[in-house]
C-alpha cells in the first residue's frame, strides 16, 4: 500500500530531508517490472556550494547553478512489495539503507500518508554465514543487534526479543565473550539464537559479529553480516547513456531477486516444518 502510494506521488513532491545536510528525492518514472518497482533516488545537499577542478590551470572554479538546481548522486532502488524485499545499489556517495529508512518515514509523515510509520531495512544473510560459523572450532565472541520485526515483537521468539518486548524497546543488543582459552557453545545460548535468526525467512538482524577460528588455524577471523549478505556484483560503464546504465543495474536486480527468493522460501518452508513437528 505504501509503495503504491509512493509511485503515484508527483516527483516534485518526493524531495524530503533525511538529515540537516542530506535531501533525497525520486527522479524520473518509477518502473513497474512485473511486480518489481524500480526507483531512481538522488541525494545531495541543496545548500552546498558547487565547484569544478580545472586540470589545465590547477585551480578550483566555483560553478553557478541555476536556481532550484543542485548537484546530486544517483542510486537505484528496487522493491518487491509482495515479498518484502528491497534492493539498494551500493555505490560511493549513494543512498544508504539508513537514509532510505529515514526517507520513507519522513515522506510518510510530511505527505500525510502516516504519522507513525517505521521501516527497518535489515540485511538478508547469505547462507555462507551460517556455514562459516559452523566451521569454527573455537568461538571467542558473539554479538548481535535485533530490531523489532513489526509493530510488536510477537514474530520473534528468543530471550533477547522477549527482553526488548518487556522493556518496550525498539532494538536490542547483546555481546557474549568466552573465558580465556575457552569457547562459546555453538548450539546453545547466544549462538543458538543467532542460528535461529539466520534460519528465518526475513530475519530482523540489524548487525551480527562472530569471532573465532577454524581447526588448525592460529589467527581469529571475524564473521559479520556486512560481509555475508545476499548480493550481486555488477560493472557499469559510466560512458553508457543513463537509460542503458539503469538497465544494467535493474537486470542485475532481477537476477539477484531470483537468487534471494528461493533462499527466503526455503527458510520459510523449513520454519513451517519445525512448527508442524
PDB file of C-alpha atoms in Angstrom:
ATOM      1  CA  UNK A   1       0.000   0.000   0.000  1.00  0.00           C
ATOM      2  CA  UNK A   2       2.778   2.458   0.925  1.00  0.00           C
ATOM      3  CA  UNK A   3       4.837   1.821  -2.210  1.00  0.00           C
ATOM      4  CA  UNK A   4       1.774   2.038  -4.440  1.00  0.00           C
ATOM      5  CA  UNK A   5       1.097   5.453  -2.882  1.00  0.00           C
ATOM      6  CA  UNK A   6       4.741   6.473  -3.330  1.00  0.00           C
ATOM      7  CA  UNK A   7       4.811   5.541  -7.026  1.00  0.00           C
ATOM      8  CA  UNK A   8       1.844   7.841  -7.689  1.00  0.00           C
ATOM      9  CA  UNK A   9       3.317  10.805  -5.816  1.00  0.00           C
ATOM     10  CA  UNK A  10       4.461  13.567  -8.242  1.00  0.00           C
ATOM     11  CA  UNK A  11       8.260  13.705  -8.407  1.00  0.00           C
ATOM     12  CA  UNK A  12       8.343  17.330  -7.304  1.00  0.00           C
ATOM     13  CA  UNK A  13       6.692  16.283  -4.023  1.00  0.00           C
ATOM     14  CA  UNK A  14       9.161  13.472  -3.259  1.00  0.00           C
ATOM     15  CA  UNK A  15      12.008  15.730  -2.110  1.00  0.00           C
ATOM     16  CA  UNK A  16      12.491  15.171   1.647  1.00  0.00           C
ATOM     17  CA  UNK A  17      15.357  15.899   4.053  1.00  0.00           C
ATOM     18  CA  UNK A  18      16.752  12.903   5.972  1.00  0.00           C
ATOM     19  CA  UNK A  19      19.281  14.955   7.948  1.00  0.00           C
ATOM     20  CA  UNK A  20      20.485  18.540   8.226  1.00  0.00           C
ATOM     21  CA  UNK A  21      22.623  18.234   5.097  1.00  0.00           C
ATOM     22  CA  UNK A  22      21.126  15.394   3.020  1.00  0.00           C
ATOM     23  CA  UNK A  23      17.995  15.544   0.868  1.00  0.00           C
ATOM     24  CA  UNK A  24      16.557  12.578  -1.026  1.00  0.00           C
ATOM     25  CA  UNK A  25      14.104  12.601  -3.915  1.00  0.00           C
ATOM     26  CA  UNK A  26      12.762  10.260  -6.588  1.00  0.00           C
ATOM     27  CA  UNK A  27      13.920  11.177 -10.087  1.00  0.00           C
ATOM     28  CA  UNK A  28      12.167  10.074 -13.260  1.00  0.00           C
ATOM     29  CA  UNK A  29       9.451   7.485 -13.744  1.00  0.00           C
ATOM     30  CA  UNK A  30       9.060   4.569 -11.351  1.00  0.00           C
ATOM     31  CA  UNK A  31       9.107   1.400 -13.462  1.00  0.00           C
ATOM     32  CA  UNK A  32       6.770  -1.484 -12.603  1.00  0.00           C
ATOM     33  CA  UNK A  33       8.658  -4.536 -13.836  1.00  0.00           C
ATOM     34  CA  UNK A  34       6.182  -7.361 -13.240  1.00  0.00           C
ATOM     35  CA  UNK A  35       5.746  -6.658  -9.536  1.00  0.00           C
ATOM     36  CA  UNK A  36       9.240  -5.207  -9.086  1.00  0.00           C
ATOM     37  CA  UNK A  37       9.246  -1.440  -8.618  1.00  0.00           C
ATOM     38  CA  UNK A  38      12.419   0.241  -9.878  1.00  0.00           C
ATOM     39  CA  UNK A  39      13.179   3.652  -8.348  1.00  0.00           C
ATOM     40  CA  UNK A  40      15.918   6.160  -9.153  1.00  0.00           C
ATOM     41  CA  UNK A  41      16.788   8.067  -5.993  1.00  0.00           C
ATOM     42  CA  UNK A  42      19.002  11.127  -5.909  1.00  0.00           C
ATOM     43  CA  UNK A  43      20.728  12.502  -2.831  1.00  0.00           C
ATOM     44  CA  UNK A  44      22.696  15.615  -2.041  1.00  0.00           C
ATOM     45  CA  UNK A  45      22.807  18.904  -0.170  1.00  0.00           C
ATOM     46  CA  UNK A  46      20.964  21.782  -1.884  1.00  0.00           C
ATOM     47  CA  UNK A  47      22.913  24.259   0.265  1.00  0.00           C
ATOM     48  CA  UNK A  48      26.388  23.024  -0.688  1.00  0.00           C
ATOM     49  CA  UNK A  49      28.417  25.357  -2.957  1.00  0.00           C
ATOM     50  CA  UNK A  50      29.423  23.728  -6.264  1.00  0.00           C
ATOM     51  CA  UNK A  51      32.971  23.623  -7.656  1.00  0.00           C
ATOM     52  CA  UNK A  52      34.830  22.066 -10.586  1.00  0.00           C
ATOM     53  CA  UNK A  53      38.558  21.444 -10.883  1.00  0.00           C
ATOM     54  CA  UNK A  54      40.391  22.905 -13.878  1.00  0.00           C
ATOM     55  CA  UNK A  55      43.222  20.421 -14.599  1.00  0.00           C
ATOM     56  CA  UNK A  56      44.943  22.714 -17.108  1.00  0.00           C
ATOM     57  CA  UNK A  57      45.157  25.648 -14.715  1.00  0.00           C
ATOM     58  CA  UNK A  58      45.285  23.610 -11.499  1.00  0.00           C
ATOM     59  CA  UNK A  59      42.606  25.676  -9.855  1.00  0.00           C
ATOM     60  CA  UNK A  60      39.148  25.157  -8.366  1.00  0.00           C
ATOM     61  CA  UNK A  61      36.388  27.131 -10.066  1.00  0.00           C
ATOM     62  CA  UNK A  62      33.005  27.833  -8.444  1.00  0.00           C
ATOM     63  CA  UNK A  63      30.003  26.836 -10.538  1.00  0.00           C
ATOM     64  CA  UNK A  64      26.888  28.954 -10.584  1.00  0.00           C
ATOM     65  CA  UNK A  65      23.968  26.540 -10.528  1.00  0.00           C
ATOM     66  CA  UNK A  66      20.601  27.557 -11.956  1.00  0.00           C
ATOM     67  CA  UNK A  67      18.058  28.494  -9.311  1.00  0.00           C
ATOM     68  CA  UNK A  68      16.331  25.443  -7.885  1.00  0.00           C
ATOM     69  CA  UNK A  69      19.044  23.014  -9.043  1.00  0.00           C
ATOM     70  CA  UNK A  70      21.819  21.278  -7.101  1.00  0.00           C
ATOM     71  CA  UNK A  71      24.396  18.538  -7.540  1.00  0.00           C
ATOM     72  CA  UNK A  72      23.124  15.054  -6.719  1.00  0.00           C
ATOM     73  CA  UNK A  73      24.252  11.428  -6.698  1.00  0.00           C
ATOM     74  CA  UNK A  74      22.055   8.741  -8.257  1.00  0.00           C
ATOM     75  CA  UNK A  75      21.187   5.411  -6.579  1.00  0.00           C
ATOM     76  CA  UNK A  76      18.853   2.764  -7.993  1.00  0.00           C
ATOM     77  CA  UNK A  77      16.487   1.063  -5.564  1.00  0.00           C
ATOM     78  CA  UNK A  78      14.166  -1.842  -6.392  1.00  0.00           C
ATOM     79  CA  UNK A  79      11.283  -3.083  -4.263  1.00  0.00           C
ATOM     80  CA  UNK A  80       9.249  -6.304  -4.346  1.00  0.00           C
ATOM     81  CA  UNK A  81       6.385  -5.323  -2.019  1.00  0.00           C
ATOM     82  CA  UNK A  82       4.682  -8.726  -2.053  1.00  0.00           C
ATOM     83  CA  UNK A  83       7.872 -10.434  -0.879  1.00  0.00           C
ATOM     84  CA  UNK A  84       9.011  -7.660   1.497  1.00  0.00           C
ATOM     85  CA  UNK A  85      12.311  -7.372  -0.369  1.00  0.00           C
ATOM     86  CA  UNK A  86      14.157  -4.132  -1.099  1.00  0.00           C
ATOM     87  CA  UNK A  87      17.420  -3.962  -3.051  1.00  0.00           C
ATOM     88  CA  UNK A  88      19.778  -0.977  -2.946  1.00  0.00           C
ATOM     89  CA  UNK A  89      22.567  -0.192  -5.379  1.00  0.00           C
ATOM     90  CA  UNK A  90      25.736   0.069  -3.294  1.00  0.00           C
ATOM     91  CA  UNK A  91      27.897   2.903  -4.566  1.00  0.00           C
ATOM     92  CA  UNK A  92      30.125   5.627  -3.190  1.00  0.00           C
ATOM     93  CA  UNK A  93      28.178   8.729  -2.169  1.00  0.00           C
ATOM     94  CA  UNK A  94      24.974   6.818  -2.858  1.00  0.00           C
ATOM     95  CA  UNK A  95      21.863   6.439  -0.742  1.00  0.00           C
ATOM     96  CA  UNK A  96      22.463   4.305   2.362  1.00  0.00           C
ATOM     97  CA  UNK A  97      19.929   1.927   3.902  1.00  0.00           C
ATOM     98  CA  UNK A  98      19.764   4.141   6.998  1.00  0.00           C
ATOM     99  CA  UNK A  99      18.955   7.265   4.987  1.00  0.00           C
ATOM    100  CA  UNK A 100      16.409   5.332   2.958  1.00  0.00           C
ATOM    101  CA  UNK A 101      14.662   4.250   6.168  1.00  0.00           C
ATOM    102  CA  UNK A 102      14.527   7.874   7.288  1.00  0.00           C
ATOM    103  CA  UNK A 103      13.280   8.921   3.880  1.00  0.00           C
ATOM    104  CA  UNK A 104      10.340   6.511   3.870  1.00  0.00           C
ATOM    105  CA  UNK A 105       9.359   7.502   7.394  1.00  0.00           C
ATOM    106  CA  UNK A 106       9.776  11.252   6.762  1.00  0.00           C
ATOM    107  CA  UNK A 107       7.879  11.314   3.491  1.00  0.00           C
ATOM    108  CA  UNK A 108       5.026   9.293   5.008  1.00  0.00           C
ATOM    109  CA  UNK A 109       4.703  11.925   7.748  1.00  0.00           C
ATOM    110  CA  UNK A 110       5.292  15.030   5.660  1.00  0.00           C
ATOM    111  CA  UNK A 111       2.933  13.994   2.847  1.00  0.00           C
ATOM    112  CA  UNK A 112       0.135  12.846   5.175  1.00  0.00           C
ATOM    113  CA  UNK A 113       0.365   9.128   4.486  1.00  0.00           C
ATOM    114  CA  UNK A 114       1.148   8.028   8.053  1.00  0.00           C
ATOM    115  CA  UNK A 115       2.310   9.809  11.192  1.00  0.00           C
ATOM    116  CA  UNK A 116       3.803   6.752  12.897  1.00  0.00           C
ATOM    117  CA  UNK A 117       5.216   4.561  10.117  1.00  0.00           C
ATOM    118  CA  UNK A 118       8.530   2.877  10.930  1.00  0.00           C
ATOM    119  CA  UNK A 119      10.625   0.938   8.463  1.00  0.00           C
ATOM    120  CA  UNK A 120      13.758  -1.114   9.168  1.00  0.00           C
ATOM    121  CA  UNK A 121      15.778  -2.338   6.197  1.00  0.00           C
ATOM    122  CA  UNK A 122      17.577  -5.302   7.729  1.00  0.00           C
ATOM    123  CA  UNK A 123      20.110  -7.223   5.604  1.00  0.00           C
ATOM    124  CA  UNK A 124      19.266 -10.657   4.173  1.00  0.00           C
ATOM    125  CA  UNK A 125      22.006 -13.021   5.424  1.00  0.00           C
ATOM    126  CA  UNK A 126      23.750 -15.192   2.880  1.00  0.00           C
ATOM    127  CA  UNK A 127      23.710 -18.979   3.533  1.00  0.00           C
ATOM    128  CA  UNK A 128      27.520 -18.714   3.638  1.00  0.00           C
ATOM    129  CA  UNK A 129      27.348 -17.003   7.034  1.00  0.00           C
ATOM    130  CA  UNK A 130      25.771 -19.939   8.860  1.00  0.00           C
ATOM    131  CA  UNK A 131      28.159 -22.350   7.095  1.00  0.00           C
ATOM    132  CA  UNK A 132      31.229 -20.365   8.171  1.00  0.00           C
ATOM    133  CA  UNK A 133      30.014 -20.127  11.758  1.00  0.00           C
ATOM    134  CA  UNK A 134      29.536 -23.881  11.807  1.00  0.00           C
ATOM    135  CA  UNK A 135      33.117 -24.384  10.554  1.00  0.00           C
ATOM    136  CA  UNK A 136      34.601 -22.543  13.537  1.00  0.00           C
ATOM    137  CA  UNK A 137      36.269 -24.801  16.103  1.00  0.00           C
ATOM    138  CA  UNK A 138      36.543 -22.169  18.820  1.00  0.00           C
ATOM    139  CA  UNK A 139      34.292 -19.134  19.178  1.00  0.00           C
ATOM    140  CA  UNK A 140      35.669 -16.346  21.316  1.00  0.00           C
ATOM    141  CA  UNK A 141      32.921 -13.741  20.935  1.00  0.00           C
ATOM    142  CA  UNK A 142      29.425 -13.399  19.522  1.00  0.00           C
ATOM    143  CA  UNK A 143      27.339 -10.227  19.230  1.00  0.00           C
ATOM    144  CA  UNK A 144      24.070  -9.333  17.584  1.00  0.00           C
ATOM    145  CA  UNK A 145      21.616  -6.457  17.288  1.00  0.00           C
ATOM    146  CA  UNK A 146      17.957  -7.170  16.553  1.00  0.00           C
ATOM    147  CA  UNK A 147      15.204  -4.780  15.508  1.00  0.00           C
ATOM    148  CA  UNK A 148      11.558  -5.072  16.428  1.00  0.00           C
ATOM    149  CA  UNK A 149      10.259  -7.111  13.461  1.00  0.00           C
ATOM    150  CA  UNK A 150       6.856  -5.426  13.126  1.00  0.00           C
ATOM    151  CA  UNK A 151       4.667  -3.169  15.251  1.00  0.00           C
ATOM    152  CA  UNK A 152       5.428  -5.557  18.123  1.00  0.00           C
ATOM    153  CA  UNK A 153       7.839  -8.394  18.979  1.00  0.00           C
ATOM    154  CA  UNK A 154       5.347 -11.255  18.521  1.00  0.00           C
ATOM    155  CA  UNK A 155       7.172 -12.613  15.443  1.00  0.00           C
ATOM    156  CA  UNK A 156      10.463 -13.003  17.354  1.00  0.00           C
ATOM    157  CA  UNK A 157      10.736 -15.851  19.864  1.00  0.00           C
ATOM    158  CA  UNK A 158      14.026 -15.663  21.745  1.00  0.00           C
ATOM    159  CA  UNK A 159      15.172 -14.346  25.094  1.00  0.00           C
ATOM    160  CA  UNK A 160      16.680 -11.156  23.630  1.00  0.00           C
ATOM    161  CA  UNK A 161      13.476 -10.253  21.789  1.00  0.00           C
ATOM    162  CA  UNK A 162      11.374 -11.101  24.844  1.00  0.00           C
ATOM    163  CA  UNK A 163      13.525  -8.800  26.984  1.00  0.00           C
ATOM    164  CA  UNK A 164      13.181  -5.989  24.417  1.00  0.00           C
ATOM    165  CA  UNK A 165       9.422  -6.571  24.276  1.00  0.00           C
ATOM    166  CA  UNK A 166       9.030  -6.464  28.048  1.00  0.00           C
ATOM    167  CA  UNK A 167      11.158  -3.308  28.150  1.00  0.00           C
ATOM    168  CA  UNK A 168       9.090  -1.590  25.444  1.00  0.00           C
ATOM    169  CA  UNK A 169      12.190  -1.323  23.277  1.00  0.00           C
ATOM    170  CA  UNK A 170      12.690  -0.907  19.534  1.00  0.00           C
ATOM    171  CA  UNK A 171      16.130  -2.526  19.368  1.00  0.00           C
ATOM    172  CA  UNK A 172      18.202  -4.917  21.480  1.00  0.00           C
ATOM    173  CA  UNK A 173      21.901  -5.738  21.550  1.00  0.00           C
ATOM    174  CA  UNK A 174      23.894  -8.480  23.263  1.00  0.00           C
ATOM    175  CA  UNK A 175      27.598  -9.364  23.358  1.00  0.00           C
ATOM    176  CA  UNK A 176      28.888 -12.607  24.877  1.00  0.00           C
ATOM    177  CA  UNK A 177      32.600 -13.347  25.316  1.00  0.00           C
ATOM    178  CA  UNK A 178      34.195 -16.684  26.214  1.00  0.00           C
ATOM    179  CA  UNK A 179      36.711 -17.088  29.023  1.00  0.00           C
ATOM    180  CA  UNK A 180      40.435 -17.141  28.277  1.00  0.00           C
ATOM    181  CA  UNK A 181      41.236 -20.252  26.232  1.00  0.00           C
ATOM    182  CA  UNK A 182      37.585 -21.342  26.220  1.00  0.00           C
ATOM    183  CA  UNK A 183      34.874 -21.369  23.554  1.00  0.00           C
ATOM    184  CA  UNK A 184      31.227 -20.385  23.401  1.00  0.00           C
ATOM    185  CA  UNK A 185      28.726 -23.164  22.726  1.00  0.00           C
ATOM    186  CA  UNK A 186      28.000 -23.498  19.018  1.00  0.00           C
ATOM    187  CA  UNK A 187      24.451 -24.727  19.507  1.00  0.00           C
ATOM    188  CA  UNK A 188      23.145 -23.156  22.718  1.00  0.00           C
ATOM    189  CA  UNK A 189      22.989 -19.681  24.208  1.00  0.00           C
ATOM    190  CA  UNK A 190      23.789 -16.714  22.004  1.00  0.00           C
ATOM    191  CA  UNK A 191      24.974 -18.872  19.076  1.00  0.00           C
ATOM    192  CA  UNK A 192      21.726 -20.815  19.220  1.00  0.00           C
ATOM    193  CA  UNK A 193      19.808 -17.538  18.998  1.00  0.00           C
ATOM    194  CA  UNK A 194      21.984 -16.377  16.092  1.00  0.00           C
ATOM    195  CA  UNK A 195      21.441 -19.630  14.188  1.00  0.00           C
ATOM    196  CA  UNK A 196      17.675 -19.446  14.669  1.00  0.00           C
ATOM    197  CA  UNK A 197      17.666 -15.877  13.344  1.00  0.00           C
ATOM    198  CA  UNK A 198      19.741 -16.904  10.326  1.00  0.00           C
ATOM    199  CA  UNK A 199      17.231 -19.646   9.541  1.00  0.00           C
ATOM    200  CA  UNK A 200      14.259 -17.249   9.481  1.00  0.00           C
ATOM    201  CA  UNK A 201      12.936 -16.208   6.033  1.00  0.00           C
ATOM    202  CA  UNK A 202      13.287 -12.470   6.770  1.00  0.00           C
ATOM    203  CA  UNK A 203      15.319 -12.154   9.978  1.00  0.00           C
ATOM    204  CA  UNK A 204      15.234  -8.922  11.949  1.00  0.00           C
ATOM    205  CA  UNK A 205      19.001  -8.943  12.464  1.00  0.00           C
ATOM    206  CA  UNK A 206      20.457  -5.473  12.195  1.00  0.00           C
ATOM    207  CA  UNK A 207      24.040  -6.478  12.845  1.00  0.00           C
ATOM    208  CA  UNK A 208      25.966  -9.621  13.713  1.00  0.00           C
ATOM    209  CA  UNK A 209      29.564 -10.422  14.620  1.00  0.00           C
ATOM    210  CA  UNK A 210      31.150 -13.786  15.446  1.00  0.00           C
ATOM    211  CA  UNK A 211      34.869 -14.021  16.265  1.00  0.00           C
ATOM    212  CA  UNK A 212      36.612 -17.398  16.261  1.00  0.00           C
ATOM    213  CA  UNK A 213      38.961 -19.706  14.439  1.00  0.00           C
ATOM    214  CA  UNK A 214      38.828 -22.906  12.418  1.00  0.00           C
ATOM    215  CA  UNK A 215      40.625 -26.169  13.152  1.00  0.00           C
ATOM    216  CA  UNK A 216      44.350 -25.808  12.508  1.00  0.00           C
ATOM    217  CA  UNK A 217      44.279 -22.006  12.348  1.00  0.00           C
ATOM    218  CA  UNK A 218      46.182 -19.789  14.781  1.00  0.00           C
ATOM    219  CA  UNK A 219      44.502 -16.473  13.990  1.00  0.00           C
ATOM    220  CA  UNK A 220      40.920 -15.463  14.755  1.00  0.00           C
ATOM    221  CA  UNK A 221      38.616 -14.476  11.925  1.00  0.00           C
ATOM    222  CA  UNK A 222      35.641 -12.145  12.235  1.00  0.00           C
ATOM    223  CA  UNK A 223      32.390 -13.078  10.528  1.00  0.00           C
ATOM    224  CA  UNK A 224      29.886 -10.249  10.048  1.00  0.00           C
ATOM    225  CA  UNK A 225      26.513  -9.723   8.483  1.00  0.00           C
ATOM    226  CA  UNK A 226      28.027  -6.880   6.490  1.00  0.00           C
ATOM    227  CA  UNK A 227      30.338  -9.317   4.683  1.00  0.00           C
ATOM    228  CA  UNK A 228      27.766 -12.093   4.301  1.00  0.00           C
ATOM    229  CA  UNK A 229      24.685 -10.531   2.731  1.00  0.00           C
ATOM    230  CA  UNK A 230      22.837 -11.778  -0.336  1.00  0.00           C
ATOM    231  CA  UNK A 231      24.286  -9.519  -3.026  1.00  0.00           C
ATOM    232  CA  UNK A 232      25.483  -9.387  -6.617  1.00  0.00           C
ATOM    233  CA  UNK A 233      28.438  -7.551  -8.150  1.00  0.00           C
ATOM    234  CA  UNK A 234      27.981  -5.794 -11.482  1.00  0.00           C
ATOM    235  CA  UNK A 235      30.150  -3.442 -13.532  1.00  0.00           C
ATOM    236  CA  UNK A 236      28.552  -0.426 -15.191  1.00  0.00           C
ATOM    237  CA  UNK A 237      30.269   1.518 -17.961  1.00  0.00           C
ATOM    238  CA  UNK A 238      29.891   5.211 -16.972  1.00  0.00           C
ATOM    239  CA  UNK A 239      30.157   6.171 -20.662  1.00  0.00           C
ATOM    240  CA  UNK A 240      26.842   4.491 -21.464  1.00  0.00           C
ATOM    241  CA  UNK A 241      23.672   6.591 -21.724  1.00  0.00           C
ATOM    242  CA  UNK A 242      21.806   6.814 -18.427  1.00  0.00           C
ATOM    243  CA  UNK A 243      18.931   4.566 -19.514  1.00  0.00           C
ATOM    244  CA  UNK A 244      21.381   1.829 -20.530  1.00  0.00           C
ATOM    245  CA  UNK A 245      23.182   2.099 -17.193  1.00  0.00           C
ATOM    246  CA  UNK A 246      19.806   1.785 -15.480  1.00  0.00           C
ATOM    247  CA  UNK A 247      19.013  -1.382 -17.400  1.00  0.00           C
ATOM    248  CA  UNK A 248      22.348  -2.966 -16.426  1.00  0.00           C
ATOM    249  CA  UNK A 249      21.554  -2.374 -12.749  1.00  0.00           C
ATOM    250  CA  UNK A 250      17.899  -3.396 -12.996  1.00  0.00           C
ATOM    251  CA  UNK A 251      18.822  -6.544 -14.906  1.00  0.00           C
ATOM    252  CA  UNK A 252      21.258  -7.474 -12.131  1.00  0.00           C
ATOM    253  CA  UNK A 253      18.495  -6.697  -9.634  1.00  0.00           C
ATOM    254  CA  UNK A 254      16.154  -9.178 -11.309  1.00  0.00           C
ATOM    255  CA  UNK A 255      18.870 -11.845 -11.166  1.00  0.00           C
ATOM    256  CA  UNK A 256      19.506 -11.097  -7.500  1.00  0.00           C
ATOM    257  CA  UNK A 257      15.805 -11.413  -6.722  1.00  0.00           C
ATOM    258  CA  UNK A 258      15.819 -14.821  -8.440  1.00  0.00           C
ATOM    259  CA  UNK A 259      18.663 -15.780  -6.094  1.00  0.00           C
ATOM    260  CA  UNK A 260      17.101 -14.321  -2.946  1.00  0.00           C
ATOM    261  CA  UNK A 261      13.549 -15.635  -3.259  1.00  0.00           C
ATOM    262  CA  UNK A 262      14.460 -19.363  -3.166  1.00  0.00           C
ATOM    263  CA  UNK A 263      16.559 -18.699  -0.043  1.00  0.00           C
ATOM    264  CA  UNK A 264      13.667 -16.895   1.655  1.00  0.00           C
ATOM    265  CA  UNK A 265      11.134 -19.538   0.632  1.00  0.00           C
ATOM    266  CA  UNK A 266      13.345 -22.439   1.648  1.00  0.00           C
ATOM    267  CA  UNK A 267      13.818 -20.912   5.093  1.00  0.00           C
ATOM    268  CA  UNK A 268      10.062 -20.328   5.348  1.00  0.00           C
ATOM    269  CA  UNK A 269       9.341 -23.957   4.463  1.00  0.00           C
ATOM    270  CA  UNK A 270      11.926 -25.172   6.975  1.00  0.00           C
ATOM    271  CA  UNK A 271      10.419 -22.944   9.669  1.00  0.00           C
ATOM    272  CA  UNK A 272       6.897 -24.227   8.946  1.00  0.00           C
ATOM    273  CA  UNK A 273       8.212 -27.801   9.103  1.00  0.00           C
ATOM    274  CA  UNK A 274       9.720 -27.153  12.532  1.00  0.00           C
ATOM    275  CA  UNK A 275       6.450 -25.677  13.798  1.00  0.00           C
ATOM    276  CA  UNK A 276       4.497 -28.670  12.468  1.00  0.00           C
ATOM    277  CA  UNK A 277       6.597 -31.212  14.376  1.00  0.00           C
TER     278      UNK A 277
END
